Coordinates of C-alpha atoms and ligand atoms in Angstrom, one line a residue:
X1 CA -50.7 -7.2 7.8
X2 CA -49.4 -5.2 11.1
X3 CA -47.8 -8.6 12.5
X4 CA -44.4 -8.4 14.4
X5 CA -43.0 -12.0 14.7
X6 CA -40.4 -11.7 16.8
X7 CA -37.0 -14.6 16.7
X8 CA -35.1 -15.8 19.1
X9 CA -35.3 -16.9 23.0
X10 CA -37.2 -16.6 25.9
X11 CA -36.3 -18.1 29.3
X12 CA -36.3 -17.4 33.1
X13 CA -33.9 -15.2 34.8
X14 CA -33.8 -15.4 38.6
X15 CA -33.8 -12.3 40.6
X16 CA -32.9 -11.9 44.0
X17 CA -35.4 -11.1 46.6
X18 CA -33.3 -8.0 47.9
X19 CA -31.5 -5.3 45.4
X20 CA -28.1 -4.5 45.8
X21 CA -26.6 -8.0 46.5
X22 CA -24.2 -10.2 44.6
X23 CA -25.4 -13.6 43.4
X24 CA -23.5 -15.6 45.9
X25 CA -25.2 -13.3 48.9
X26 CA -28.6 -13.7 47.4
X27 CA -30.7 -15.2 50.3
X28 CA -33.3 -16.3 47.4
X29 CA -34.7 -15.7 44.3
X30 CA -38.0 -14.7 42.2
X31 CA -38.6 -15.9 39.0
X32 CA -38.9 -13.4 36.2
X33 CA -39.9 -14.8 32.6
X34 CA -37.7 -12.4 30.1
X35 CA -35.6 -13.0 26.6
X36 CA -35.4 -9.9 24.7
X37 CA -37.3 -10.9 21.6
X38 CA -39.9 -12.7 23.9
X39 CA -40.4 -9.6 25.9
X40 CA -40.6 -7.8 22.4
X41 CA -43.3 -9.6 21.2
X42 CA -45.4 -9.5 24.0
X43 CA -44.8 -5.5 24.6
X44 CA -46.7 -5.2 20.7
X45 CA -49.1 -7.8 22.2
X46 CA -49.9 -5.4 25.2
X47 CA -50.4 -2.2 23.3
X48 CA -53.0 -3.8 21.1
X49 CA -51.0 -5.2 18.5
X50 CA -50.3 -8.5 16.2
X51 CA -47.5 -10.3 17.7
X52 CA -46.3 -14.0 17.3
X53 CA -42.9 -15.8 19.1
X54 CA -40.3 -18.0 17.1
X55 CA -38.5 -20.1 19.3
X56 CA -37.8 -22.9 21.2
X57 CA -38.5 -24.5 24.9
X58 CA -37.7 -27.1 26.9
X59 CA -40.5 -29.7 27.5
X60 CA -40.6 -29.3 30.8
X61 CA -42.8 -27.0 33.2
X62 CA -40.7 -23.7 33.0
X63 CA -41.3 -24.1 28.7
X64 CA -45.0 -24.9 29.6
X65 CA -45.0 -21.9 31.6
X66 CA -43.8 -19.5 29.4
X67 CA -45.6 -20.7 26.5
X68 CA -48.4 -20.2 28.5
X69 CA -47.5 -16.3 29.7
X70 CA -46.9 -16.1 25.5
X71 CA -51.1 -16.7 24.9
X72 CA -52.0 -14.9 28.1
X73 CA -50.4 -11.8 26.9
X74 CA -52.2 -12.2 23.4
X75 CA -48.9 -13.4 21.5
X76 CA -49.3 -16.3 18.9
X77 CA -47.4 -18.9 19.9
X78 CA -47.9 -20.5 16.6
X79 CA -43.7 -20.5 16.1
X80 CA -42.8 -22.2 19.7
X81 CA -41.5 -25.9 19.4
X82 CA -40.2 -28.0 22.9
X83 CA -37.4 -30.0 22.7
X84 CA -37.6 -33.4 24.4
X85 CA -34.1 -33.7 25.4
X86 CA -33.2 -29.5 26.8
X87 CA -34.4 -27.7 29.4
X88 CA -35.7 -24.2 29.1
X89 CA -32.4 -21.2 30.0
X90 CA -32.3 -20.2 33.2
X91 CA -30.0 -17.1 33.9
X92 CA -29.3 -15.9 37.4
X93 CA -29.2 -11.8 37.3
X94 CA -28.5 -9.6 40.1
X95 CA -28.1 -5.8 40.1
X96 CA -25.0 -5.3 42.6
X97 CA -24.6 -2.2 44.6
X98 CA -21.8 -0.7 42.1
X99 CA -24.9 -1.0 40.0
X100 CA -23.4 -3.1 37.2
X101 CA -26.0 -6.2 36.7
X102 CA -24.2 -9.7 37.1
X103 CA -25.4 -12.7 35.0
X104 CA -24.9 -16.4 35.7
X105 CA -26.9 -18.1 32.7
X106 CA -27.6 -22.3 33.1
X107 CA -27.5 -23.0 28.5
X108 CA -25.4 -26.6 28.2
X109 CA -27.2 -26.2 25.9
X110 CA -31.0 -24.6 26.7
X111 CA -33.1 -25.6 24.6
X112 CA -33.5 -22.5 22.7
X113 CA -29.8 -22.8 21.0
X114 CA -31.7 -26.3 19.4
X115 CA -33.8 -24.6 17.4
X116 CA -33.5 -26.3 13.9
X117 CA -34.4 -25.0 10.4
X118 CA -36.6 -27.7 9.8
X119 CA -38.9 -26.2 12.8
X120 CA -39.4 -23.0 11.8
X121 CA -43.3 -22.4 11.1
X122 CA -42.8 -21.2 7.3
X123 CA -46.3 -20.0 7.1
X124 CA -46.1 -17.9 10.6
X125 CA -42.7 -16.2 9.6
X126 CA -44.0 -15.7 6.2
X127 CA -47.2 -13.3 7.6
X128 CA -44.6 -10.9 9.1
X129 CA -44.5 -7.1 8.4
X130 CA -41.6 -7.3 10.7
X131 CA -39.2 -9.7 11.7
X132 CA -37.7 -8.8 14.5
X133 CA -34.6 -10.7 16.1
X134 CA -30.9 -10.8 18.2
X135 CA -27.9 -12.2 18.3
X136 CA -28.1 -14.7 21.6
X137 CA -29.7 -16.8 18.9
X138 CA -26.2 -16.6 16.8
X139 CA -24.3 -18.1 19.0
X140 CA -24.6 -21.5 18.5
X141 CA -25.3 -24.0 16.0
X142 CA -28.1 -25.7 14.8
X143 CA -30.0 -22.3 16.1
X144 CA -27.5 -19.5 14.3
X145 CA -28.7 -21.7 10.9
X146 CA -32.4 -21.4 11.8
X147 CA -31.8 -18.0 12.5
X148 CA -30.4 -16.7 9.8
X149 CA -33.0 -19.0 7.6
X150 CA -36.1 -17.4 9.1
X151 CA -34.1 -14.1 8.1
X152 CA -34.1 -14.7 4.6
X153 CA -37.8 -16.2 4.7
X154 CA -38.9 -13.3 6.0
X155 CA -37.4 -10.7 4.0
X156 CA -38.1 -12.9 0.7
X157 CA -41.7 -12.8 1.9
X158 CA -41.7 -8.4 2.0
X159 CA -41.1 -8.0 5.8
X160 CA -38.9 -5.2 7.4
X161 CA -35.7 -6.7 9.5
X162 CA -35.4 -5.1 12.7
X163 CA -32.0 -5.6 14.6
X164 CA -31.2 -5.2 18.2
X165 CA -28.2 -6.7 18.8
X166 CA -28.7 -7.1 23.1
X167 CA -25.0 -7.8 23.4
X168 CA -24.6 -10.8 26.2
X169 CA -20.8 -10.2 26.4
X170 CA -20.7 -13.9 28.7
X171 CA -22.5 -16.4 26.5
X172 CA -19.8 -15.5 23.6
X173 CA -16.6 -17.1 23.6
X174 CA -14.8 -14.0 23.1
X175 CA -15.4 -10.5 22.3
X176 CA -14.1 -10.3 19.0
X177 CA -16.4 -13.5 17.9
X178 CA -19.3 -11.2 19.5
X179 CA -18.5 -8.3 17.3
X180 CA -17.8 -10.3 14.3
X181 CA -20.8 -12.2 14.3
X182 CA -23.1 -9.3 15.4
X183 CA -22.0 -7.1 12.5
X184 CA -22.0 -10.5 10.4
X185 CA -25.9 -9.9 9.9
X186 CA -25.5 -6.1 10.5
X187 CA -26.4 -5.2 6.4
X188 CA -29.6 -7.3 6.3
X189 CA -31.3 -5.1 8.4
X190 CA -33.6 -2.1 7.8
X191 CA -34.2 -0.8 11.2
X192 CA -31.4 -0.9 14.1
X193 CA -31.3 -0.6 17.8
X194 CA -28.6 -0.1 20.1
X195 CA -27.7 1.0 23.3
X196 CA -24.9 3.3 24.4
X197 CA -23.0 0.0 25.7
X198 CA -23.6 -1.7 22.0
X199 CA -22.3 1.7 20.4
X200 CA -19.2 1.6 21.9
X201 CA -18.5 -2.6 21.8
X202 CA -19.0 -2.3 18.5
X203 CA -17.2 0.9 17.1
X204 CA -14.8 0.9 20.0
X205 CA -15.3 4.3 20.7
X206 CA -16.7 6.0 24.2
X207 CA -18.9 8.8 22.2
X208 CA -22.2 9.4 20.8
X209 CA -21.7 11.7 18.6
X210 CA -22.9 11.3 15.1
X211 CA -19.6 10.6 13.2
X212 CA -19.4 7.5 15.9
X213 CA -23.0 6.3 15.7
X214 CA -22.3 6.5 11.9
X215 CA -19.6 3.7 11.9
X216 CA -23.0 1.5 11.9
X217 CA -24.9 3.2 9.7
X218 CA -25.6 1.5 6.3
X219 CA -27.4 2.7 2.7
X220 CA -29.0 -0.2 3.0
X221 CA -30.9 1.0 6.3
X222 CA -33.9 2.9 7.1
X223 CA -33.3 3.4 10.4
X224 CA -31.0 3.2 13.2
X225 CA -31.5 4.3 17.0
X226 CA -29.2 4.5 19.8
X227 CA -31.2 4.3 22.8
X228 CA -30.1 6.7 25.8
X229 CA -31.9 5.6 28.9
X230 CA -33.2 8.4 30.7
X231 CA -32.3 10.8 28.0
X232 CA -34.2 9.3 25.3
X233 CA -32.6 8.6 22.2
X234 CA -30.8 9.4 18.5
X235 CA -32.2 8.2 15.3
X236 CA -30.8 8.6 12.3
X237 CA -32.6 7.6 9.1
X238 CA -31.6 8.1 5.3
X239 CA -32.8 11.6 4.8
X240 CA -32.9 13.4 8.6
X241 CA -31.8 12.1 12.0
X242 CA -32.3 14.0 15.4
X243 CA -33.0 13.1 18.8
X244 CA -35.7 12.8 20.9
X245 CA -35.7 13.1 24.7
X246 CA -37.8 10.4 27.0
X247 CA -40.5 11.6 29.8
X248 CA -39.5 11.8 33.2
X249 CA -40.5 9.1 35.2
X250 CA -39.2 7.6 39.3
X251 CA -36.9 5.0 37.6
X252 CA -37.1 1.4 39.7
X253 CA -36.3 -1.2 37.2
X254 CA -34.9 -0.4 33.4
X255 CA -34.9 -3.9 32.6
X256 CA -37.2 -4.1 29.9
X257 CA -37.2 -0.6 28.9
X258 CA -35.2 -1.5 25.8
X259 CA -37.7 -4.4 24.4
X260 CA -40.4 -2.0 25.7
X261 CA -39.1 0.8 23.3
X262 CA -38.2 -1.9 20.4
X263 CA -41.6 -3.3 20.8
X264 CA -43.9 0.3 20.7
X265 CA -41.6 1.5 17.9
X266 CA -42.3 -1.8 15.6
X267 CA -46.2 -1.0 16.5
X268 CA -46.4 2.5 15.2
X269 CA -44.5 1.4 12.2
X270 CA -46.4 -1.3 11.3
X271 CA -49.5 0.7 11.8
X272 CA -48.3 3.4 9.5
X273 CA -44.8 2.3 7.7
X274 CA -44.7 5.6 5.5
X275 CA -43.1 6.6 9.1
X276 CA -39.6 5.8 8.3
X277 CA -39.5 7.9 5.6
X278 CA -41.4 10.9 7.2
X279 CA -39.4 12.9 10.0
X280 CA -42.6 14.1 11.9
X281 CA -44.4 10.5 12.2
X282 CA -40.9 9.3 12.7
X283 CA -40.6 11.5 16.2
X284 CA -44.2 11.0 16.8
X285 CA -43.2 7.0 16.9
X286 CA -40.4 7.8 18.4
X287 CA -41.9 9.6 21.5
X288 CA -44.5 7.4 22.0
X289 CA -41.5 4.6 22.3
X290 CA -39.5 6.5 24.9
X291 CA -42.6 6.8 26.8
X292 CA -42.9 3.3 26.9
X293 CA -39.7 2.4 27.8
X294 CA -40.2 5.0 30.7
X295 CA -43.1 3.9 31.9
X296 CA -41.4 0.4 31.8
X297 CA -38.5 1.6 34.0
X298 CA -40.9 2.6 36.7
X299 CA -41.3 -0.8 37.9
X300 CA -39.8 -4.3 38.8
X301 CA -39.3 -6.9 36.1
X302 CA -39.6 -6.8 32.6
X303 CA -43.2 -8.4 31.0
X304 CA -45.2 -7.2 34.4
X305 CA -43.9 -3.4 33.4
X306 CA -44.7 -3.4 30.0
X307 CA -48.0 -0.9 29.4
X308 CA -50.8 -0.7 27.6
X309 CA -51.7 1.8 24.8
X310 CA -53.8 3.8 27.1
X311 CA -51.2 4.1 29.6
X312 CA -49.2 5.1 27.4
X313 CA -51.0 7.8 25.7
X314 CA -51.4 8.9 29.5
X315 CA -48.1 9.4 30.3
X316 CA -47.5 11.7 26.7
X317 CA -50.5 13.9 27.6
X318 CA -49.6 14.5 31.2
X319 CA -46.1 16.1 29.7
Ligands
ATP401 P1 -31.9 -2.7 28.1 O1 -31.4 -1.8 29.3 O2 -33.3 -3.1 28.2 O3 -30.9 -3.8 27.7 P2 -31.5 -0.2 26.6 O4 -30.2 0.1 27.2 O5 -31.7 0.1 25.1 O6 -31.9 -1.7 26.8 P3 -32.6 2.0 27.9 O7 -31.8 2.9 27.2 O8 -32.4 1.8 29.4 O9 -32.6 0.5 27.4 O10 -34.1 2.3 27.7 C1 -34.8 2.3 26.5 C2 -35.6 3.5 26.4 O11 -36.6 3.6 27.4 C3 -34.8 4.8 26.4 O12 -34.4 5.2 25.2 C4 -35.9 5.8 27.0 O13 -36.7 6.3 26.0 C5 -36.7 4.9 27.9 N1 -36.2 5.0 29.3 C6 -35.4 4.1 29.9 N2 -35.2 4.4 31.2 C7 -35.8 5.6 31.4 C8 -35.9 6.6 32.5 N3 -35.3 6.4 33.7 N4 -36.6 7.7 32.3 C9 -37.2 7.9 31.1 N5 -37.1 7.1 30.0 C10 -36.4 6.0 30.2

């Protein structure tokens, strides 16, 4: 199978009309579906591939609504479950002038954090050639259980485990419990992403060189990526590592560019998963990631950005 089923949440953020404002000047807002893995799964969806969501939404219209953009975009929706009682996450985001993004997120609790083992769709999970999750969906209880559950389905059933962590430093209640239980789960996977941010919350050093990005390297690994924004990114694997720089692109909006990257990566390896252990294919995957995530950055929101195969392919040629 060349199915990604991606774990974990998918909500609304609200984005302000104007850029460059703080929440509380905000003179109104737009909503912009989002959630990581969501926005995972339906980047595999949009470049052709087999993609299906594990998670859950509020019974209400915003959980209707995003189940719904979930089948639009071609994702199976197979793995989403509504609880009665929660409404969907909401988080306010704004991009200030100093250009560090504020978030204000509405989870007392959302209905993703309810998730419960007993509602994970066995069969769906089961199909995976990769599983791909977070940690939002570690945080709390009964979801962290389900979580780490669908984890060991998965694996049991032959799938690769692919890791990025999208540190949320305000939905943890400190940063040591974020670090703790983000490296809790940190030897379970075979591929890794992180960004520059990630590498330094979690080694606690300001540096990319190798000896720092190797701090999170583990045998048990195939891969591991430190993602560079404009410049690209490093991967190290068990036998080579190298970088590879992006495409050069009129950046607009980054948000998405990681779970654009995460999403065309898990595509190429699913398509050809002898990949990981072959340098060349593992650049050719790699470059054809970066060019999504450029192409991603080049305009507003997440999910509207994310390109097609095509447009892809375009943007590597013109180079
Ligand atoms: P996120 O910002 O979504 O939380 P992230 O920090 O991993 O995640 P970035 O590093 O911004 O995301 O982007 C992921 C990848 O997308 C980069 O490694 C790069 O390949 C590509 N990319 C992002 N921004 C640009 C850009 N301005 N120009 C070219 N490529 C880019």
């Amino acid at each position: 199978s060349e199915l990604v089923v991606s774990f974990g949440e998918m909500l609304i953020d609200f984005v302000p009309t104007v850029a460059g404002v703080s929440l509380a000047e905000a003179p109104a807002f737009v909503k912009a579906p989002g959630g990581a893995p969501a926005n995972v799964a339906i980047a595999v969806a949009r470049l052709g591939g087999g993609a299906a969501f594990v998670g859950k939404l509020g019974d209400d219209e915003f959980g209707r609504m995003l189940a719904a953009i979930l089948r639009d975009n071609g994702v199976d929706d197979g793995g989403v479950v509504f609880d009665a009682g929660a409404r969907t996450a909401l988080a306010f985001v704004t991009l200030r002038a100093d250009g560090e993004r504020e978030f204000m997120f509405y989870r007392n609790p959302s209905a993703d954090m309810l998730l419960t083992h007993a509602e994970l769709n066995v069969e769906l999970i089961k199909r995976a050639a990769v599983f791909h999750y977070g940690s939002i969906s570690l945080i709390a209880e009964p979801c962290r259980s389900a979580h780490l559950h669908a984890m060991e389905i998965a694996k049991e059933a032959g799938a690769l485990l692919s890791y990025d962590p999208n540190l949320r430093e305000a939905l943890w209640p400190s940063r040591e419990e974020a670090r703790t239980k983000i490296l809790s789960i940190w030897d379970q996977a075979d591929i890794v992403k992180v960004s520059e941010v990630e590498l330094e919350f979690l080694t606690g050093i300001d540096s990319v060189e190798d000896d720092v990005v190797m701090k999170l390297w583990r045998p048990t690994m195939k891969l591991l990526l430190v993602t560079l924004g404009d410049q690209g990114c490093k991967y190290y694997a068990r036998d080579f590592r190298g970088a590879v720089p992006s495409y050069k692109v009129q950046q607009v909006d980054t948000t998405g560019a990681g779970d654009a990257f995460v999403g065309a990566l898990l595509r190429r390896i699913v398509q050809d998963p002898s990949s990981l252990q072959d340098q060349k294919k593992l650049e050719e995957a790699i470059k054809f990631a970066n060019a999504c995530g450029a192409i991603t950055a080049t305009k507003k929101g997440a999910i509207p950005s994310l390109p097609t195969e095509v447009e892809v392919l375009k943007l590597m040629e013109s180079a």
